[in-house]
Amino acid sequence: MKRKIYYKIIDFCILNCLSYTVASLMLSILSSFGVVQNMDYRILLQLFFCMTVFSLLATFINGFLVESRWTRFLTGLVNGTVIVLAIGGGVFHWFPWKTHYVVLVLLTFLLSYVIVYGFQLLENKKAVDQINQILMERKNNGRSC
Amino acid sequence: MKVTIRRNEAYIETLVEICCTEDPDTETKELLNKIQSIEARLTVTKEGHLYKLTADDIFYIECVDDRTFVYTADDTYKSALKLYQVEEQLQNTDFIRISKSVLLNVTKLDSVRSLLNAKIEVHMLNGERLLVNRHYVTAFKKKFGV
């Protein structure tokens, strides 16, 4: 049980760091093109708060989900959209409630989400390659695996 | 790791003594697991006969409809124990939980493959394929030090 919680915390930390990095990168790019203005430390702290809530919810919800790729992907997407709109728009007032701003924010979030999801898949692929390497080395050393 | 083997006809029984730190290196851990796998035995039945399998004989253990089945390279046995009891019995061996219903012997792996749904598919040495569910993927990677 303790080990399960430990692994959940690791998953949460990785997701939190990854999503915050990607989201702040996206914001920086938009800011450099003048789409986002007044970007300062407060926005970055608020963004960190949003990504932490998102990661916490994602980790918590994933524990109850069926083992389906699409359910997981869509739930994460809905979870993130709600947080960006409710906390980002509602609490922190990142953007005015006009259609084109909301669409722009949602598109930015969607792109960030796809990048984070892709990174997670790549991370899994890298780990699997390392495990295969270990298995191969053990085989070559004459062990049973 | 230093290994000393003393062979002498006067010895009646094999004695293995390992001197290591509280938190030994990966090689020593593997050796300890291997020895514990040889020591750990599981009582199983097949067609009314009782057998004692060493952990090293077992490929994986699966719970289906509250019954526990033990799979070796080419045979299937039944165990009277629940999966969590087997898991306790095989603690500190090369077994790891890969889903709610399966305990896997990682020394019987041929290769692994990542799937798009964040699960891992494992290919066993006997050609069987099993899935590591998402919730157990981190622990599975950790078992290999990844």
Coordinates of C-alpha atoms in Angstrom, one line a residue:
Chain A
M1 CA 0.0 0.0 0.0
K2 CA 2.8 2.4 1.0
R3 CA 4.7 1.5 -2.2
K4 CA 1.6 2.2 -4.3
I5 CA 1.2 5.7 -2.8
Y6 CA 5.0 6.3 -3.3
Y7 CA 4.6 5.4 -7.0
K8 CA 1.5 7.6 -7.3
I9 CA 3.5 10.5 -5.9
I10 CA 6.3 9.9 -8.4
D11 CA 3.7 9.8 -11.3
F12 CA 2.2 13.0 -10.0
C13 CA 5.5 14.8 -9.7
I14 CA 6.5 13.8 -13.2
L15 CA 3.2 14.9 -14.7
N16 CA 3.2 18.2 -12.7
C17 CA 6.8 19.1 -13.8
L18 CA 6.1 18.1 -17.4
S19 CA 2.8 19.9 -17.8
Y20 CA 4.1 23.0 -16.1
T21 CA 7.2 23.1 -18.4
V22 CA 5.2 22.6 -21.5
A23 CA 2.5 25.2 -20.5
S24 CA 5.0 27.8 -19.5
L25 CA 6.9 27.2 -22.8
M26 CA 3.6 27.7 -24.7
L27 CA 2.8 30.9 -22.8
S28 CA 6.3 32.2 -23.5
I29 CA 6.0 31.5 -27.2
L30 CA 2.6 33.2 -27.3
S31 CA 4.0 36.1 -25.3
S32 CA 6.9 36.6 -27.7
F33 CA 4.4 37.0 -30.5
G34 CA 2.4 39.5 -28.5
V35 CA -0.7 37.3 -28.1
V36 CA -0.3 37.1 -24.3
Q37 CA 0.6 40.3 -22.5
N38 CA 1.7 41.3 -19.1
M39 CA 3.4 38.0 -18.5
D40 CA 5.2 38.1 -15.1
Y41 CA 6.0 36.0 -12.1
R42 CA 2.4 36.1 -10.9
I43 CA 1.1 34.4 -14.1
L44 CA 3.8 31.8 -13.8
L45 CA 2.9 31.1 -10.1
Q46 CA -0.8 30.9 -11.0
L47 CA 0.1 28.6 -13.9
F48 CA 2.0 26.4 -11.5
F49 CA -1.0 26.3 -9.2
C50 CA -3.3 25.3 -12.2
M51 CA -0.9 22.6 -13.4
T52 CA -0.6 21.2 -9.8
V53 CA -4.4 21.0 -9.5
F54 CA -4.6 19.4 -13.0
S55 CA -1.9 16.8 -12.1
L56 CA -3.5 16.0 -8.8
L57 CA -6.9 15.5 -10.4
A58 CA -5.4 13.5 -13.3
T59 CA -3.5 11.2 -10.8
F60 CA -6.6 10.8 -8.7
I61 CA -9.1 10.2 -11.6
N62 CA -6.7 7.7 -13.3
G63 CA -6.9 5.5 -10.3
F64 CA -10.6 4.9 -11.0
L65 CA -10.5 4.7 -14.8
V66 CA -10.9 1.6 -16.9
E67 CA -7.8 0.6 -18.8
S68 CA -8.7 2.4 -22.0
R69 CA -6.4 4.7 -23.9
W70 CA -9.2 7.0 -25.2
T71 CA -11.0 7.2 -21.8
R72 CA -7.8 8.3 -20.2
F73 CA -7.0 10.8 -23.0
L74 CA -10.4 12.3 -23.0
T75 CA -10.8 12.5 -19.2
G76 CA -7.5 14.3 -19.0
L77 CA -8.6 16.7 -21.7
V78 CA -11.9 17.5 -20.0
N79 CA -10.1 17.8 -16.6
G80 CA -7.6 20.3 -18.0
T81 CA -10.2 22.3 -19.9
V82 CA -12.3 22.7 -16.8
I83 CA -9.3 23.8 -14.7
V84 CA -8.0 26.3 -17.4
L85 CA -11.5 27.8 -17.8
A86 CA -12.6 27.7 -14.2
I87 CA -9.3 28.6 -12.4
G88 CA -7.4 30.4 -15.2
G89 CA -10.4 32.3 -16.5
G90 CA -12.7 32.5 -13.5
V91 CA -10.3 32.9 -10.6
F92 CA -7.2 34.4 -12.0
H93 CA -8.8 36.4 -14.9
W94 CA -6.2 35.4 -17.4
F95 CA -8.4 36.3 -20.4
P96 CA -11.7 38.1 -21.0
W97 CA -14.7 35.9 -21.6
K98 CA -14.9 36.5 -25.4
T99 CA -15.2 33.7 -27.9
H100 CA -11.9 34.2 -29.7
Y101 CA -9.9 34.4 -26.4
V102 CA -11.6 31.3 -25.0
V103 CA -10.9 29.4 -28.3
L104 CA -7.3 30.6 -28.3
V105 CA -6.8 29.5 -24.7
L106 CA -8.4 26.1 -25.3
L107 CA -6.3 25.6 -28.5
T108 CA -3.1 26.4 -26.5
F109 CA -4.2 24.0 -23.8
L110 CA -5.0 21.3 -26.3
L111 CA -1.6 21.6 -27.9
S112 CA 0.1 21.5 -24.5
Y113 CA -1.9 18.5 -23.5
V114 CA -1.0 16.6 -26.7
I115 CA 2.7 17.4 -26.2
V116 CA 2.6 16.2 -22.5
Y117 CA 0.8 13.0 -23.5
G118 CA 3.3 12.4 -26.3
F119 CA 6.2 12.9 -23.9
Q120 CA 4.7 10.4 -21.5
L121 CA 4.4 7.8 -24.3
L122 CA 8.1 8.5 -25.3
E123 CA 9.2 8.2 -21.7
N124 CA 7.4 4.8 -21.5
K125 CA 9.1 3.7 -24.8
K126 CA 12.5 4.7 -23.5
A127 CA 12.0 2.7 -20.3
V128 CA 10.8 -0.3 -22.3
D129 CA 14.0 -0.1 -24.5
Q130 CA 16.1 0.0 -21.3
I131 CA 14.3 -3.0 -19.9
N132 CA 14.9 -4.9 -23.2
Q133 CA 18.5 -4.0 -23.0
I134 CA 18.8 -5.4 -19.5
L135 CA 16.9 -8.6 -20.6
M136 CA 19.3 -8.9 -23.5
E137 CA 22.4 -8.5 -21.3
R138 CA 21.1 -11.1 -18.9
K139 CA 20.4 -13.5 -21.7
N140 CA 24.0 -13.0 -23.0
N141 CA 25.3 -13.6 -19.5
G142 CA 23.6 -17.0 -19.6
R143 CA 20.9 -16.3 -17.1
S144 CA 17.4 -17.5 -17.6
C145 CA 16.0 -14.1 -18.5
Chain B
M1 CA 31.3 -8.6 -5.9
K2 CA 33.8 -11.2 -4.7
V3 CA 32.8 -14.8 -5.0
T4 CA 34.6 -17.7 -3.3
I5 CA 33.6 -21.3 -3.9
R6 CA 35.1 -24.0 -1.8
R7 CA 34.6 -27.6 -3.0
N8 CA 35.3 -30.4 -0.7
E9 CA 33.9 -33.9 -0.5
A10 CA 33.8 -33.6 3.3
Y11 CA 30.9 -31.1 3.1
I12 CA 27.6 -32.8 3.7
E13 CA 25.4 -29.9 2.8
T14 CA 25.9 -26.8 0.7
L15 CA 26.2 -23.6 2.7
V16 CA 25.8 -20.2 1.1
E17 CA 26.8 -17.2 3.2
I18 CA 26.5 -13.7 1.8
C19 CA 28.2 -10.8 3.5
C20 CA 26.8 -7.5 2.2
T21 CA 25.6 -4.0 3.3
E22 CA 22.1 -3.2 4.5
D23 CA 21.4 -1.8 1.0
P24 CA 23.4 -4.0 -1.3
D25 CA 24.1 -3.2 -5.0
T26 CA 21.9 -4.5 -7.8
E27 CA 24.0 -7.6 -8.5
T28 CA 23.8 -8.7 -4.9
K29 CA 20.1 -7.9 -4.7
E30 CA 19.6 -10.1 -7.8
L31 CA 21.6 -12.9 -6.2
L32 CA 19.6 -12.7 -3.0
N33 CA 16.3 -12.8 -5.0
K34 CA 17.6 -15.8 -6.9
I35 CA 18.5 -17.6 -3.7
Q36 CA 15.1 -16.7 -2.1
S37 CA 13.4 -17.9 -5.3
I38 CA 15.1 -21.3 -4.9
E39 CA 14.2 -21.4 -1.2
A40 CA 10.5 -20.3 -1.6
R41 CA 8.2 -23.1 -2.4
L42 CA 4.6 -23.1 -3.3
T43 CA 2.3 -26.1 -2.7
V44 CA 0.0 -26.6 -5.7
T45 CA -2.4 -29.3 -7.0
K46 CA -3.1 -30.8 -10.3
E47 CA -5.6 -33.6 -11.0
G48 CA -5.7 -34.4 -7.3
H49 CA -2.0 -34.7 -6.9
L50 CA 0.1 -32.4 -4.6
Y51 CA 3.2 -30.8 -5.9
K52 CA 5.8 -28.4 -4.5
L53 CA 7.0 -25.9 -7.0
T54 CA 10.0 -23.6 -6.4
A55 CA 9.5 -19.9 -7.3
D56 CA 12.0 -20.5 -10.1
D57 CA 9.7 -23.0 -11.8
I58 CA 6.8 -20.6 -12.0
F59 CA 6.3 -18.2 -14.9
Y60 CA 3.2 -16.4 -13.5
I61 CA 0.3 -16.8 -11.2
E62 CA -3.2 -15.7 -12.1
C63 CA -6.4 -15.3 -10.1
V64 CA -9.5 -16.1 -12.1
D65 CA -13.0 -16.1 -10.5
D66 CA -11.5 -16.3 -7.0
R67 CA -9.4 -19.3 -7.9
T68 CA -5.6 -19.1 -8.1
F69 CA -3.8 -20.7 -11.0
V70 CA 0.0 -21.3 -11.2
Y71 CA 1.6 -21.4 -14.6
T72 CA 4.9 -23.1 -15.3
A73 CA 6.6 -23.3 -18.7
D74 CA 4.1 -25.8 -20.0
D75 CA 1.7 -26.7 -17.2
T76 CA -1.0 -25.2 -15.1
Y77 CA -1.6 -25.9 -11.4
K78 CA -4.1 -24.7 -8.8
S79 CA -3.2 -23.1 -5.5
A80 CA -5.5 -23.1 -2.4
L81 CA -4.0 -19.7 -1.5
K82 CA -5.4 -16.3 -2.5
L83 CA -3.3 -14.2 -4.7
Y84 CA -2.3 -11.8 -1.9
Q85 CA -1.2 -14.7 0.2
V86 CA 0.9 -16.0 -2.6
E87 CA 2.3 -12.5 -3.1
E88 CA 3.3 -12.4 0.6
Q89 CA 4.9 -15.9 0.4
L90 CA 6.9 -14.8 -2.7
Q91 CA 8.1 -11.5 -1.2
N92 CA 11.7 -10.6 -1.9
T93 CA 11.8 -12.9 -4.9
D94 CA 11.6 -12.0 -8.5
F95 CA 7.8 -11.8 -8.6
I96 CA 5.9 -8.6 -9.1
R97 CA 2.3 -7.7 -9.4
I98 CA 1.5 -6.5 -13.0
S99 CA -2.3 -6.3 -12.6
K100 CA -5.0 -6.9 -10.0
S101 CA -5.0 -10.6 -10.9
V102 CA -1.5 -11.5 -12.1
L103 CA 1.8 -12.0 -10.4
L104 CA 4.7 -12.3 -12.8
N105 CA 8.2 -13.8 -12.5
V106 CA 10.5 -11.3 -14.1
T107 CA 13.2 -13.8 -14.7
K108 CA 10.9 -15.6 -17.2
L109 CA 10.7 -12.5 -19.5
D110 CA 11.9 -12.6 -23.1
S111 CA 11.1 -9.0 -24.0
V112 CA 8.7 -6.1 -23.4
R113 CA 6.9 -3.7 -25.6
S114 CA 5.3 -0.4 -24.8
L115 CA 1.7 0.2 -25.9
L116 CA -0.1 3.4 -26.8
N117 CA -2.3 3.3 -23.8
A118 CA 0.7 3.5 -21.4
K119 CA 0.5 -0.2 -20.6
I120 CA 3.4 -2.6 -21.3
E121 CA 3.1 -5.9 -23.0
V122 CA 5.5 -8.6 -21.8
H123 CA 6.6 -11.6 -23.8
M124 CA 7.4 -14.6 -21.7
L125 CA 10.0 -17.2 -22.5
N126 CA 7.3 -19.8 -23.2
G127 CA 5.7 -17.5 -25.8
E128 CA 2.8 -16.3 -23.7
R129 CA 2.0 -12.6 -23.6
L130 CA 0.7 -10.6 -20.6
L131 CA -0.2 -7.0 -20.0
V132 CA 1.3 -4.8 -17.3
N133 CA -1.6 -2.5 -16.3
R134 CA -1.0 1.3 -16.0
H135 CA -1.2 1.3 -12.2
Y136 CA 1.6 -1.2 -12.0
V137 CA 3.9 0.2 -14.8
T138 CA 6.0 2.4 -12.4
A139 CA 6.6 -0.5 -10.0
F140 CA 7.5 -2.8 -13.0
K141 CA 10.1 -0.3 -14.3
K142 CA 11.5 0.1 -10.8
K143 CA 12.0 -3.7 -10.6
F144 CA 14.5 -3.3 -13.4
G145 CA 16.0 -0.1 -11.9
V146 CA 14.6 2.0 -14.7

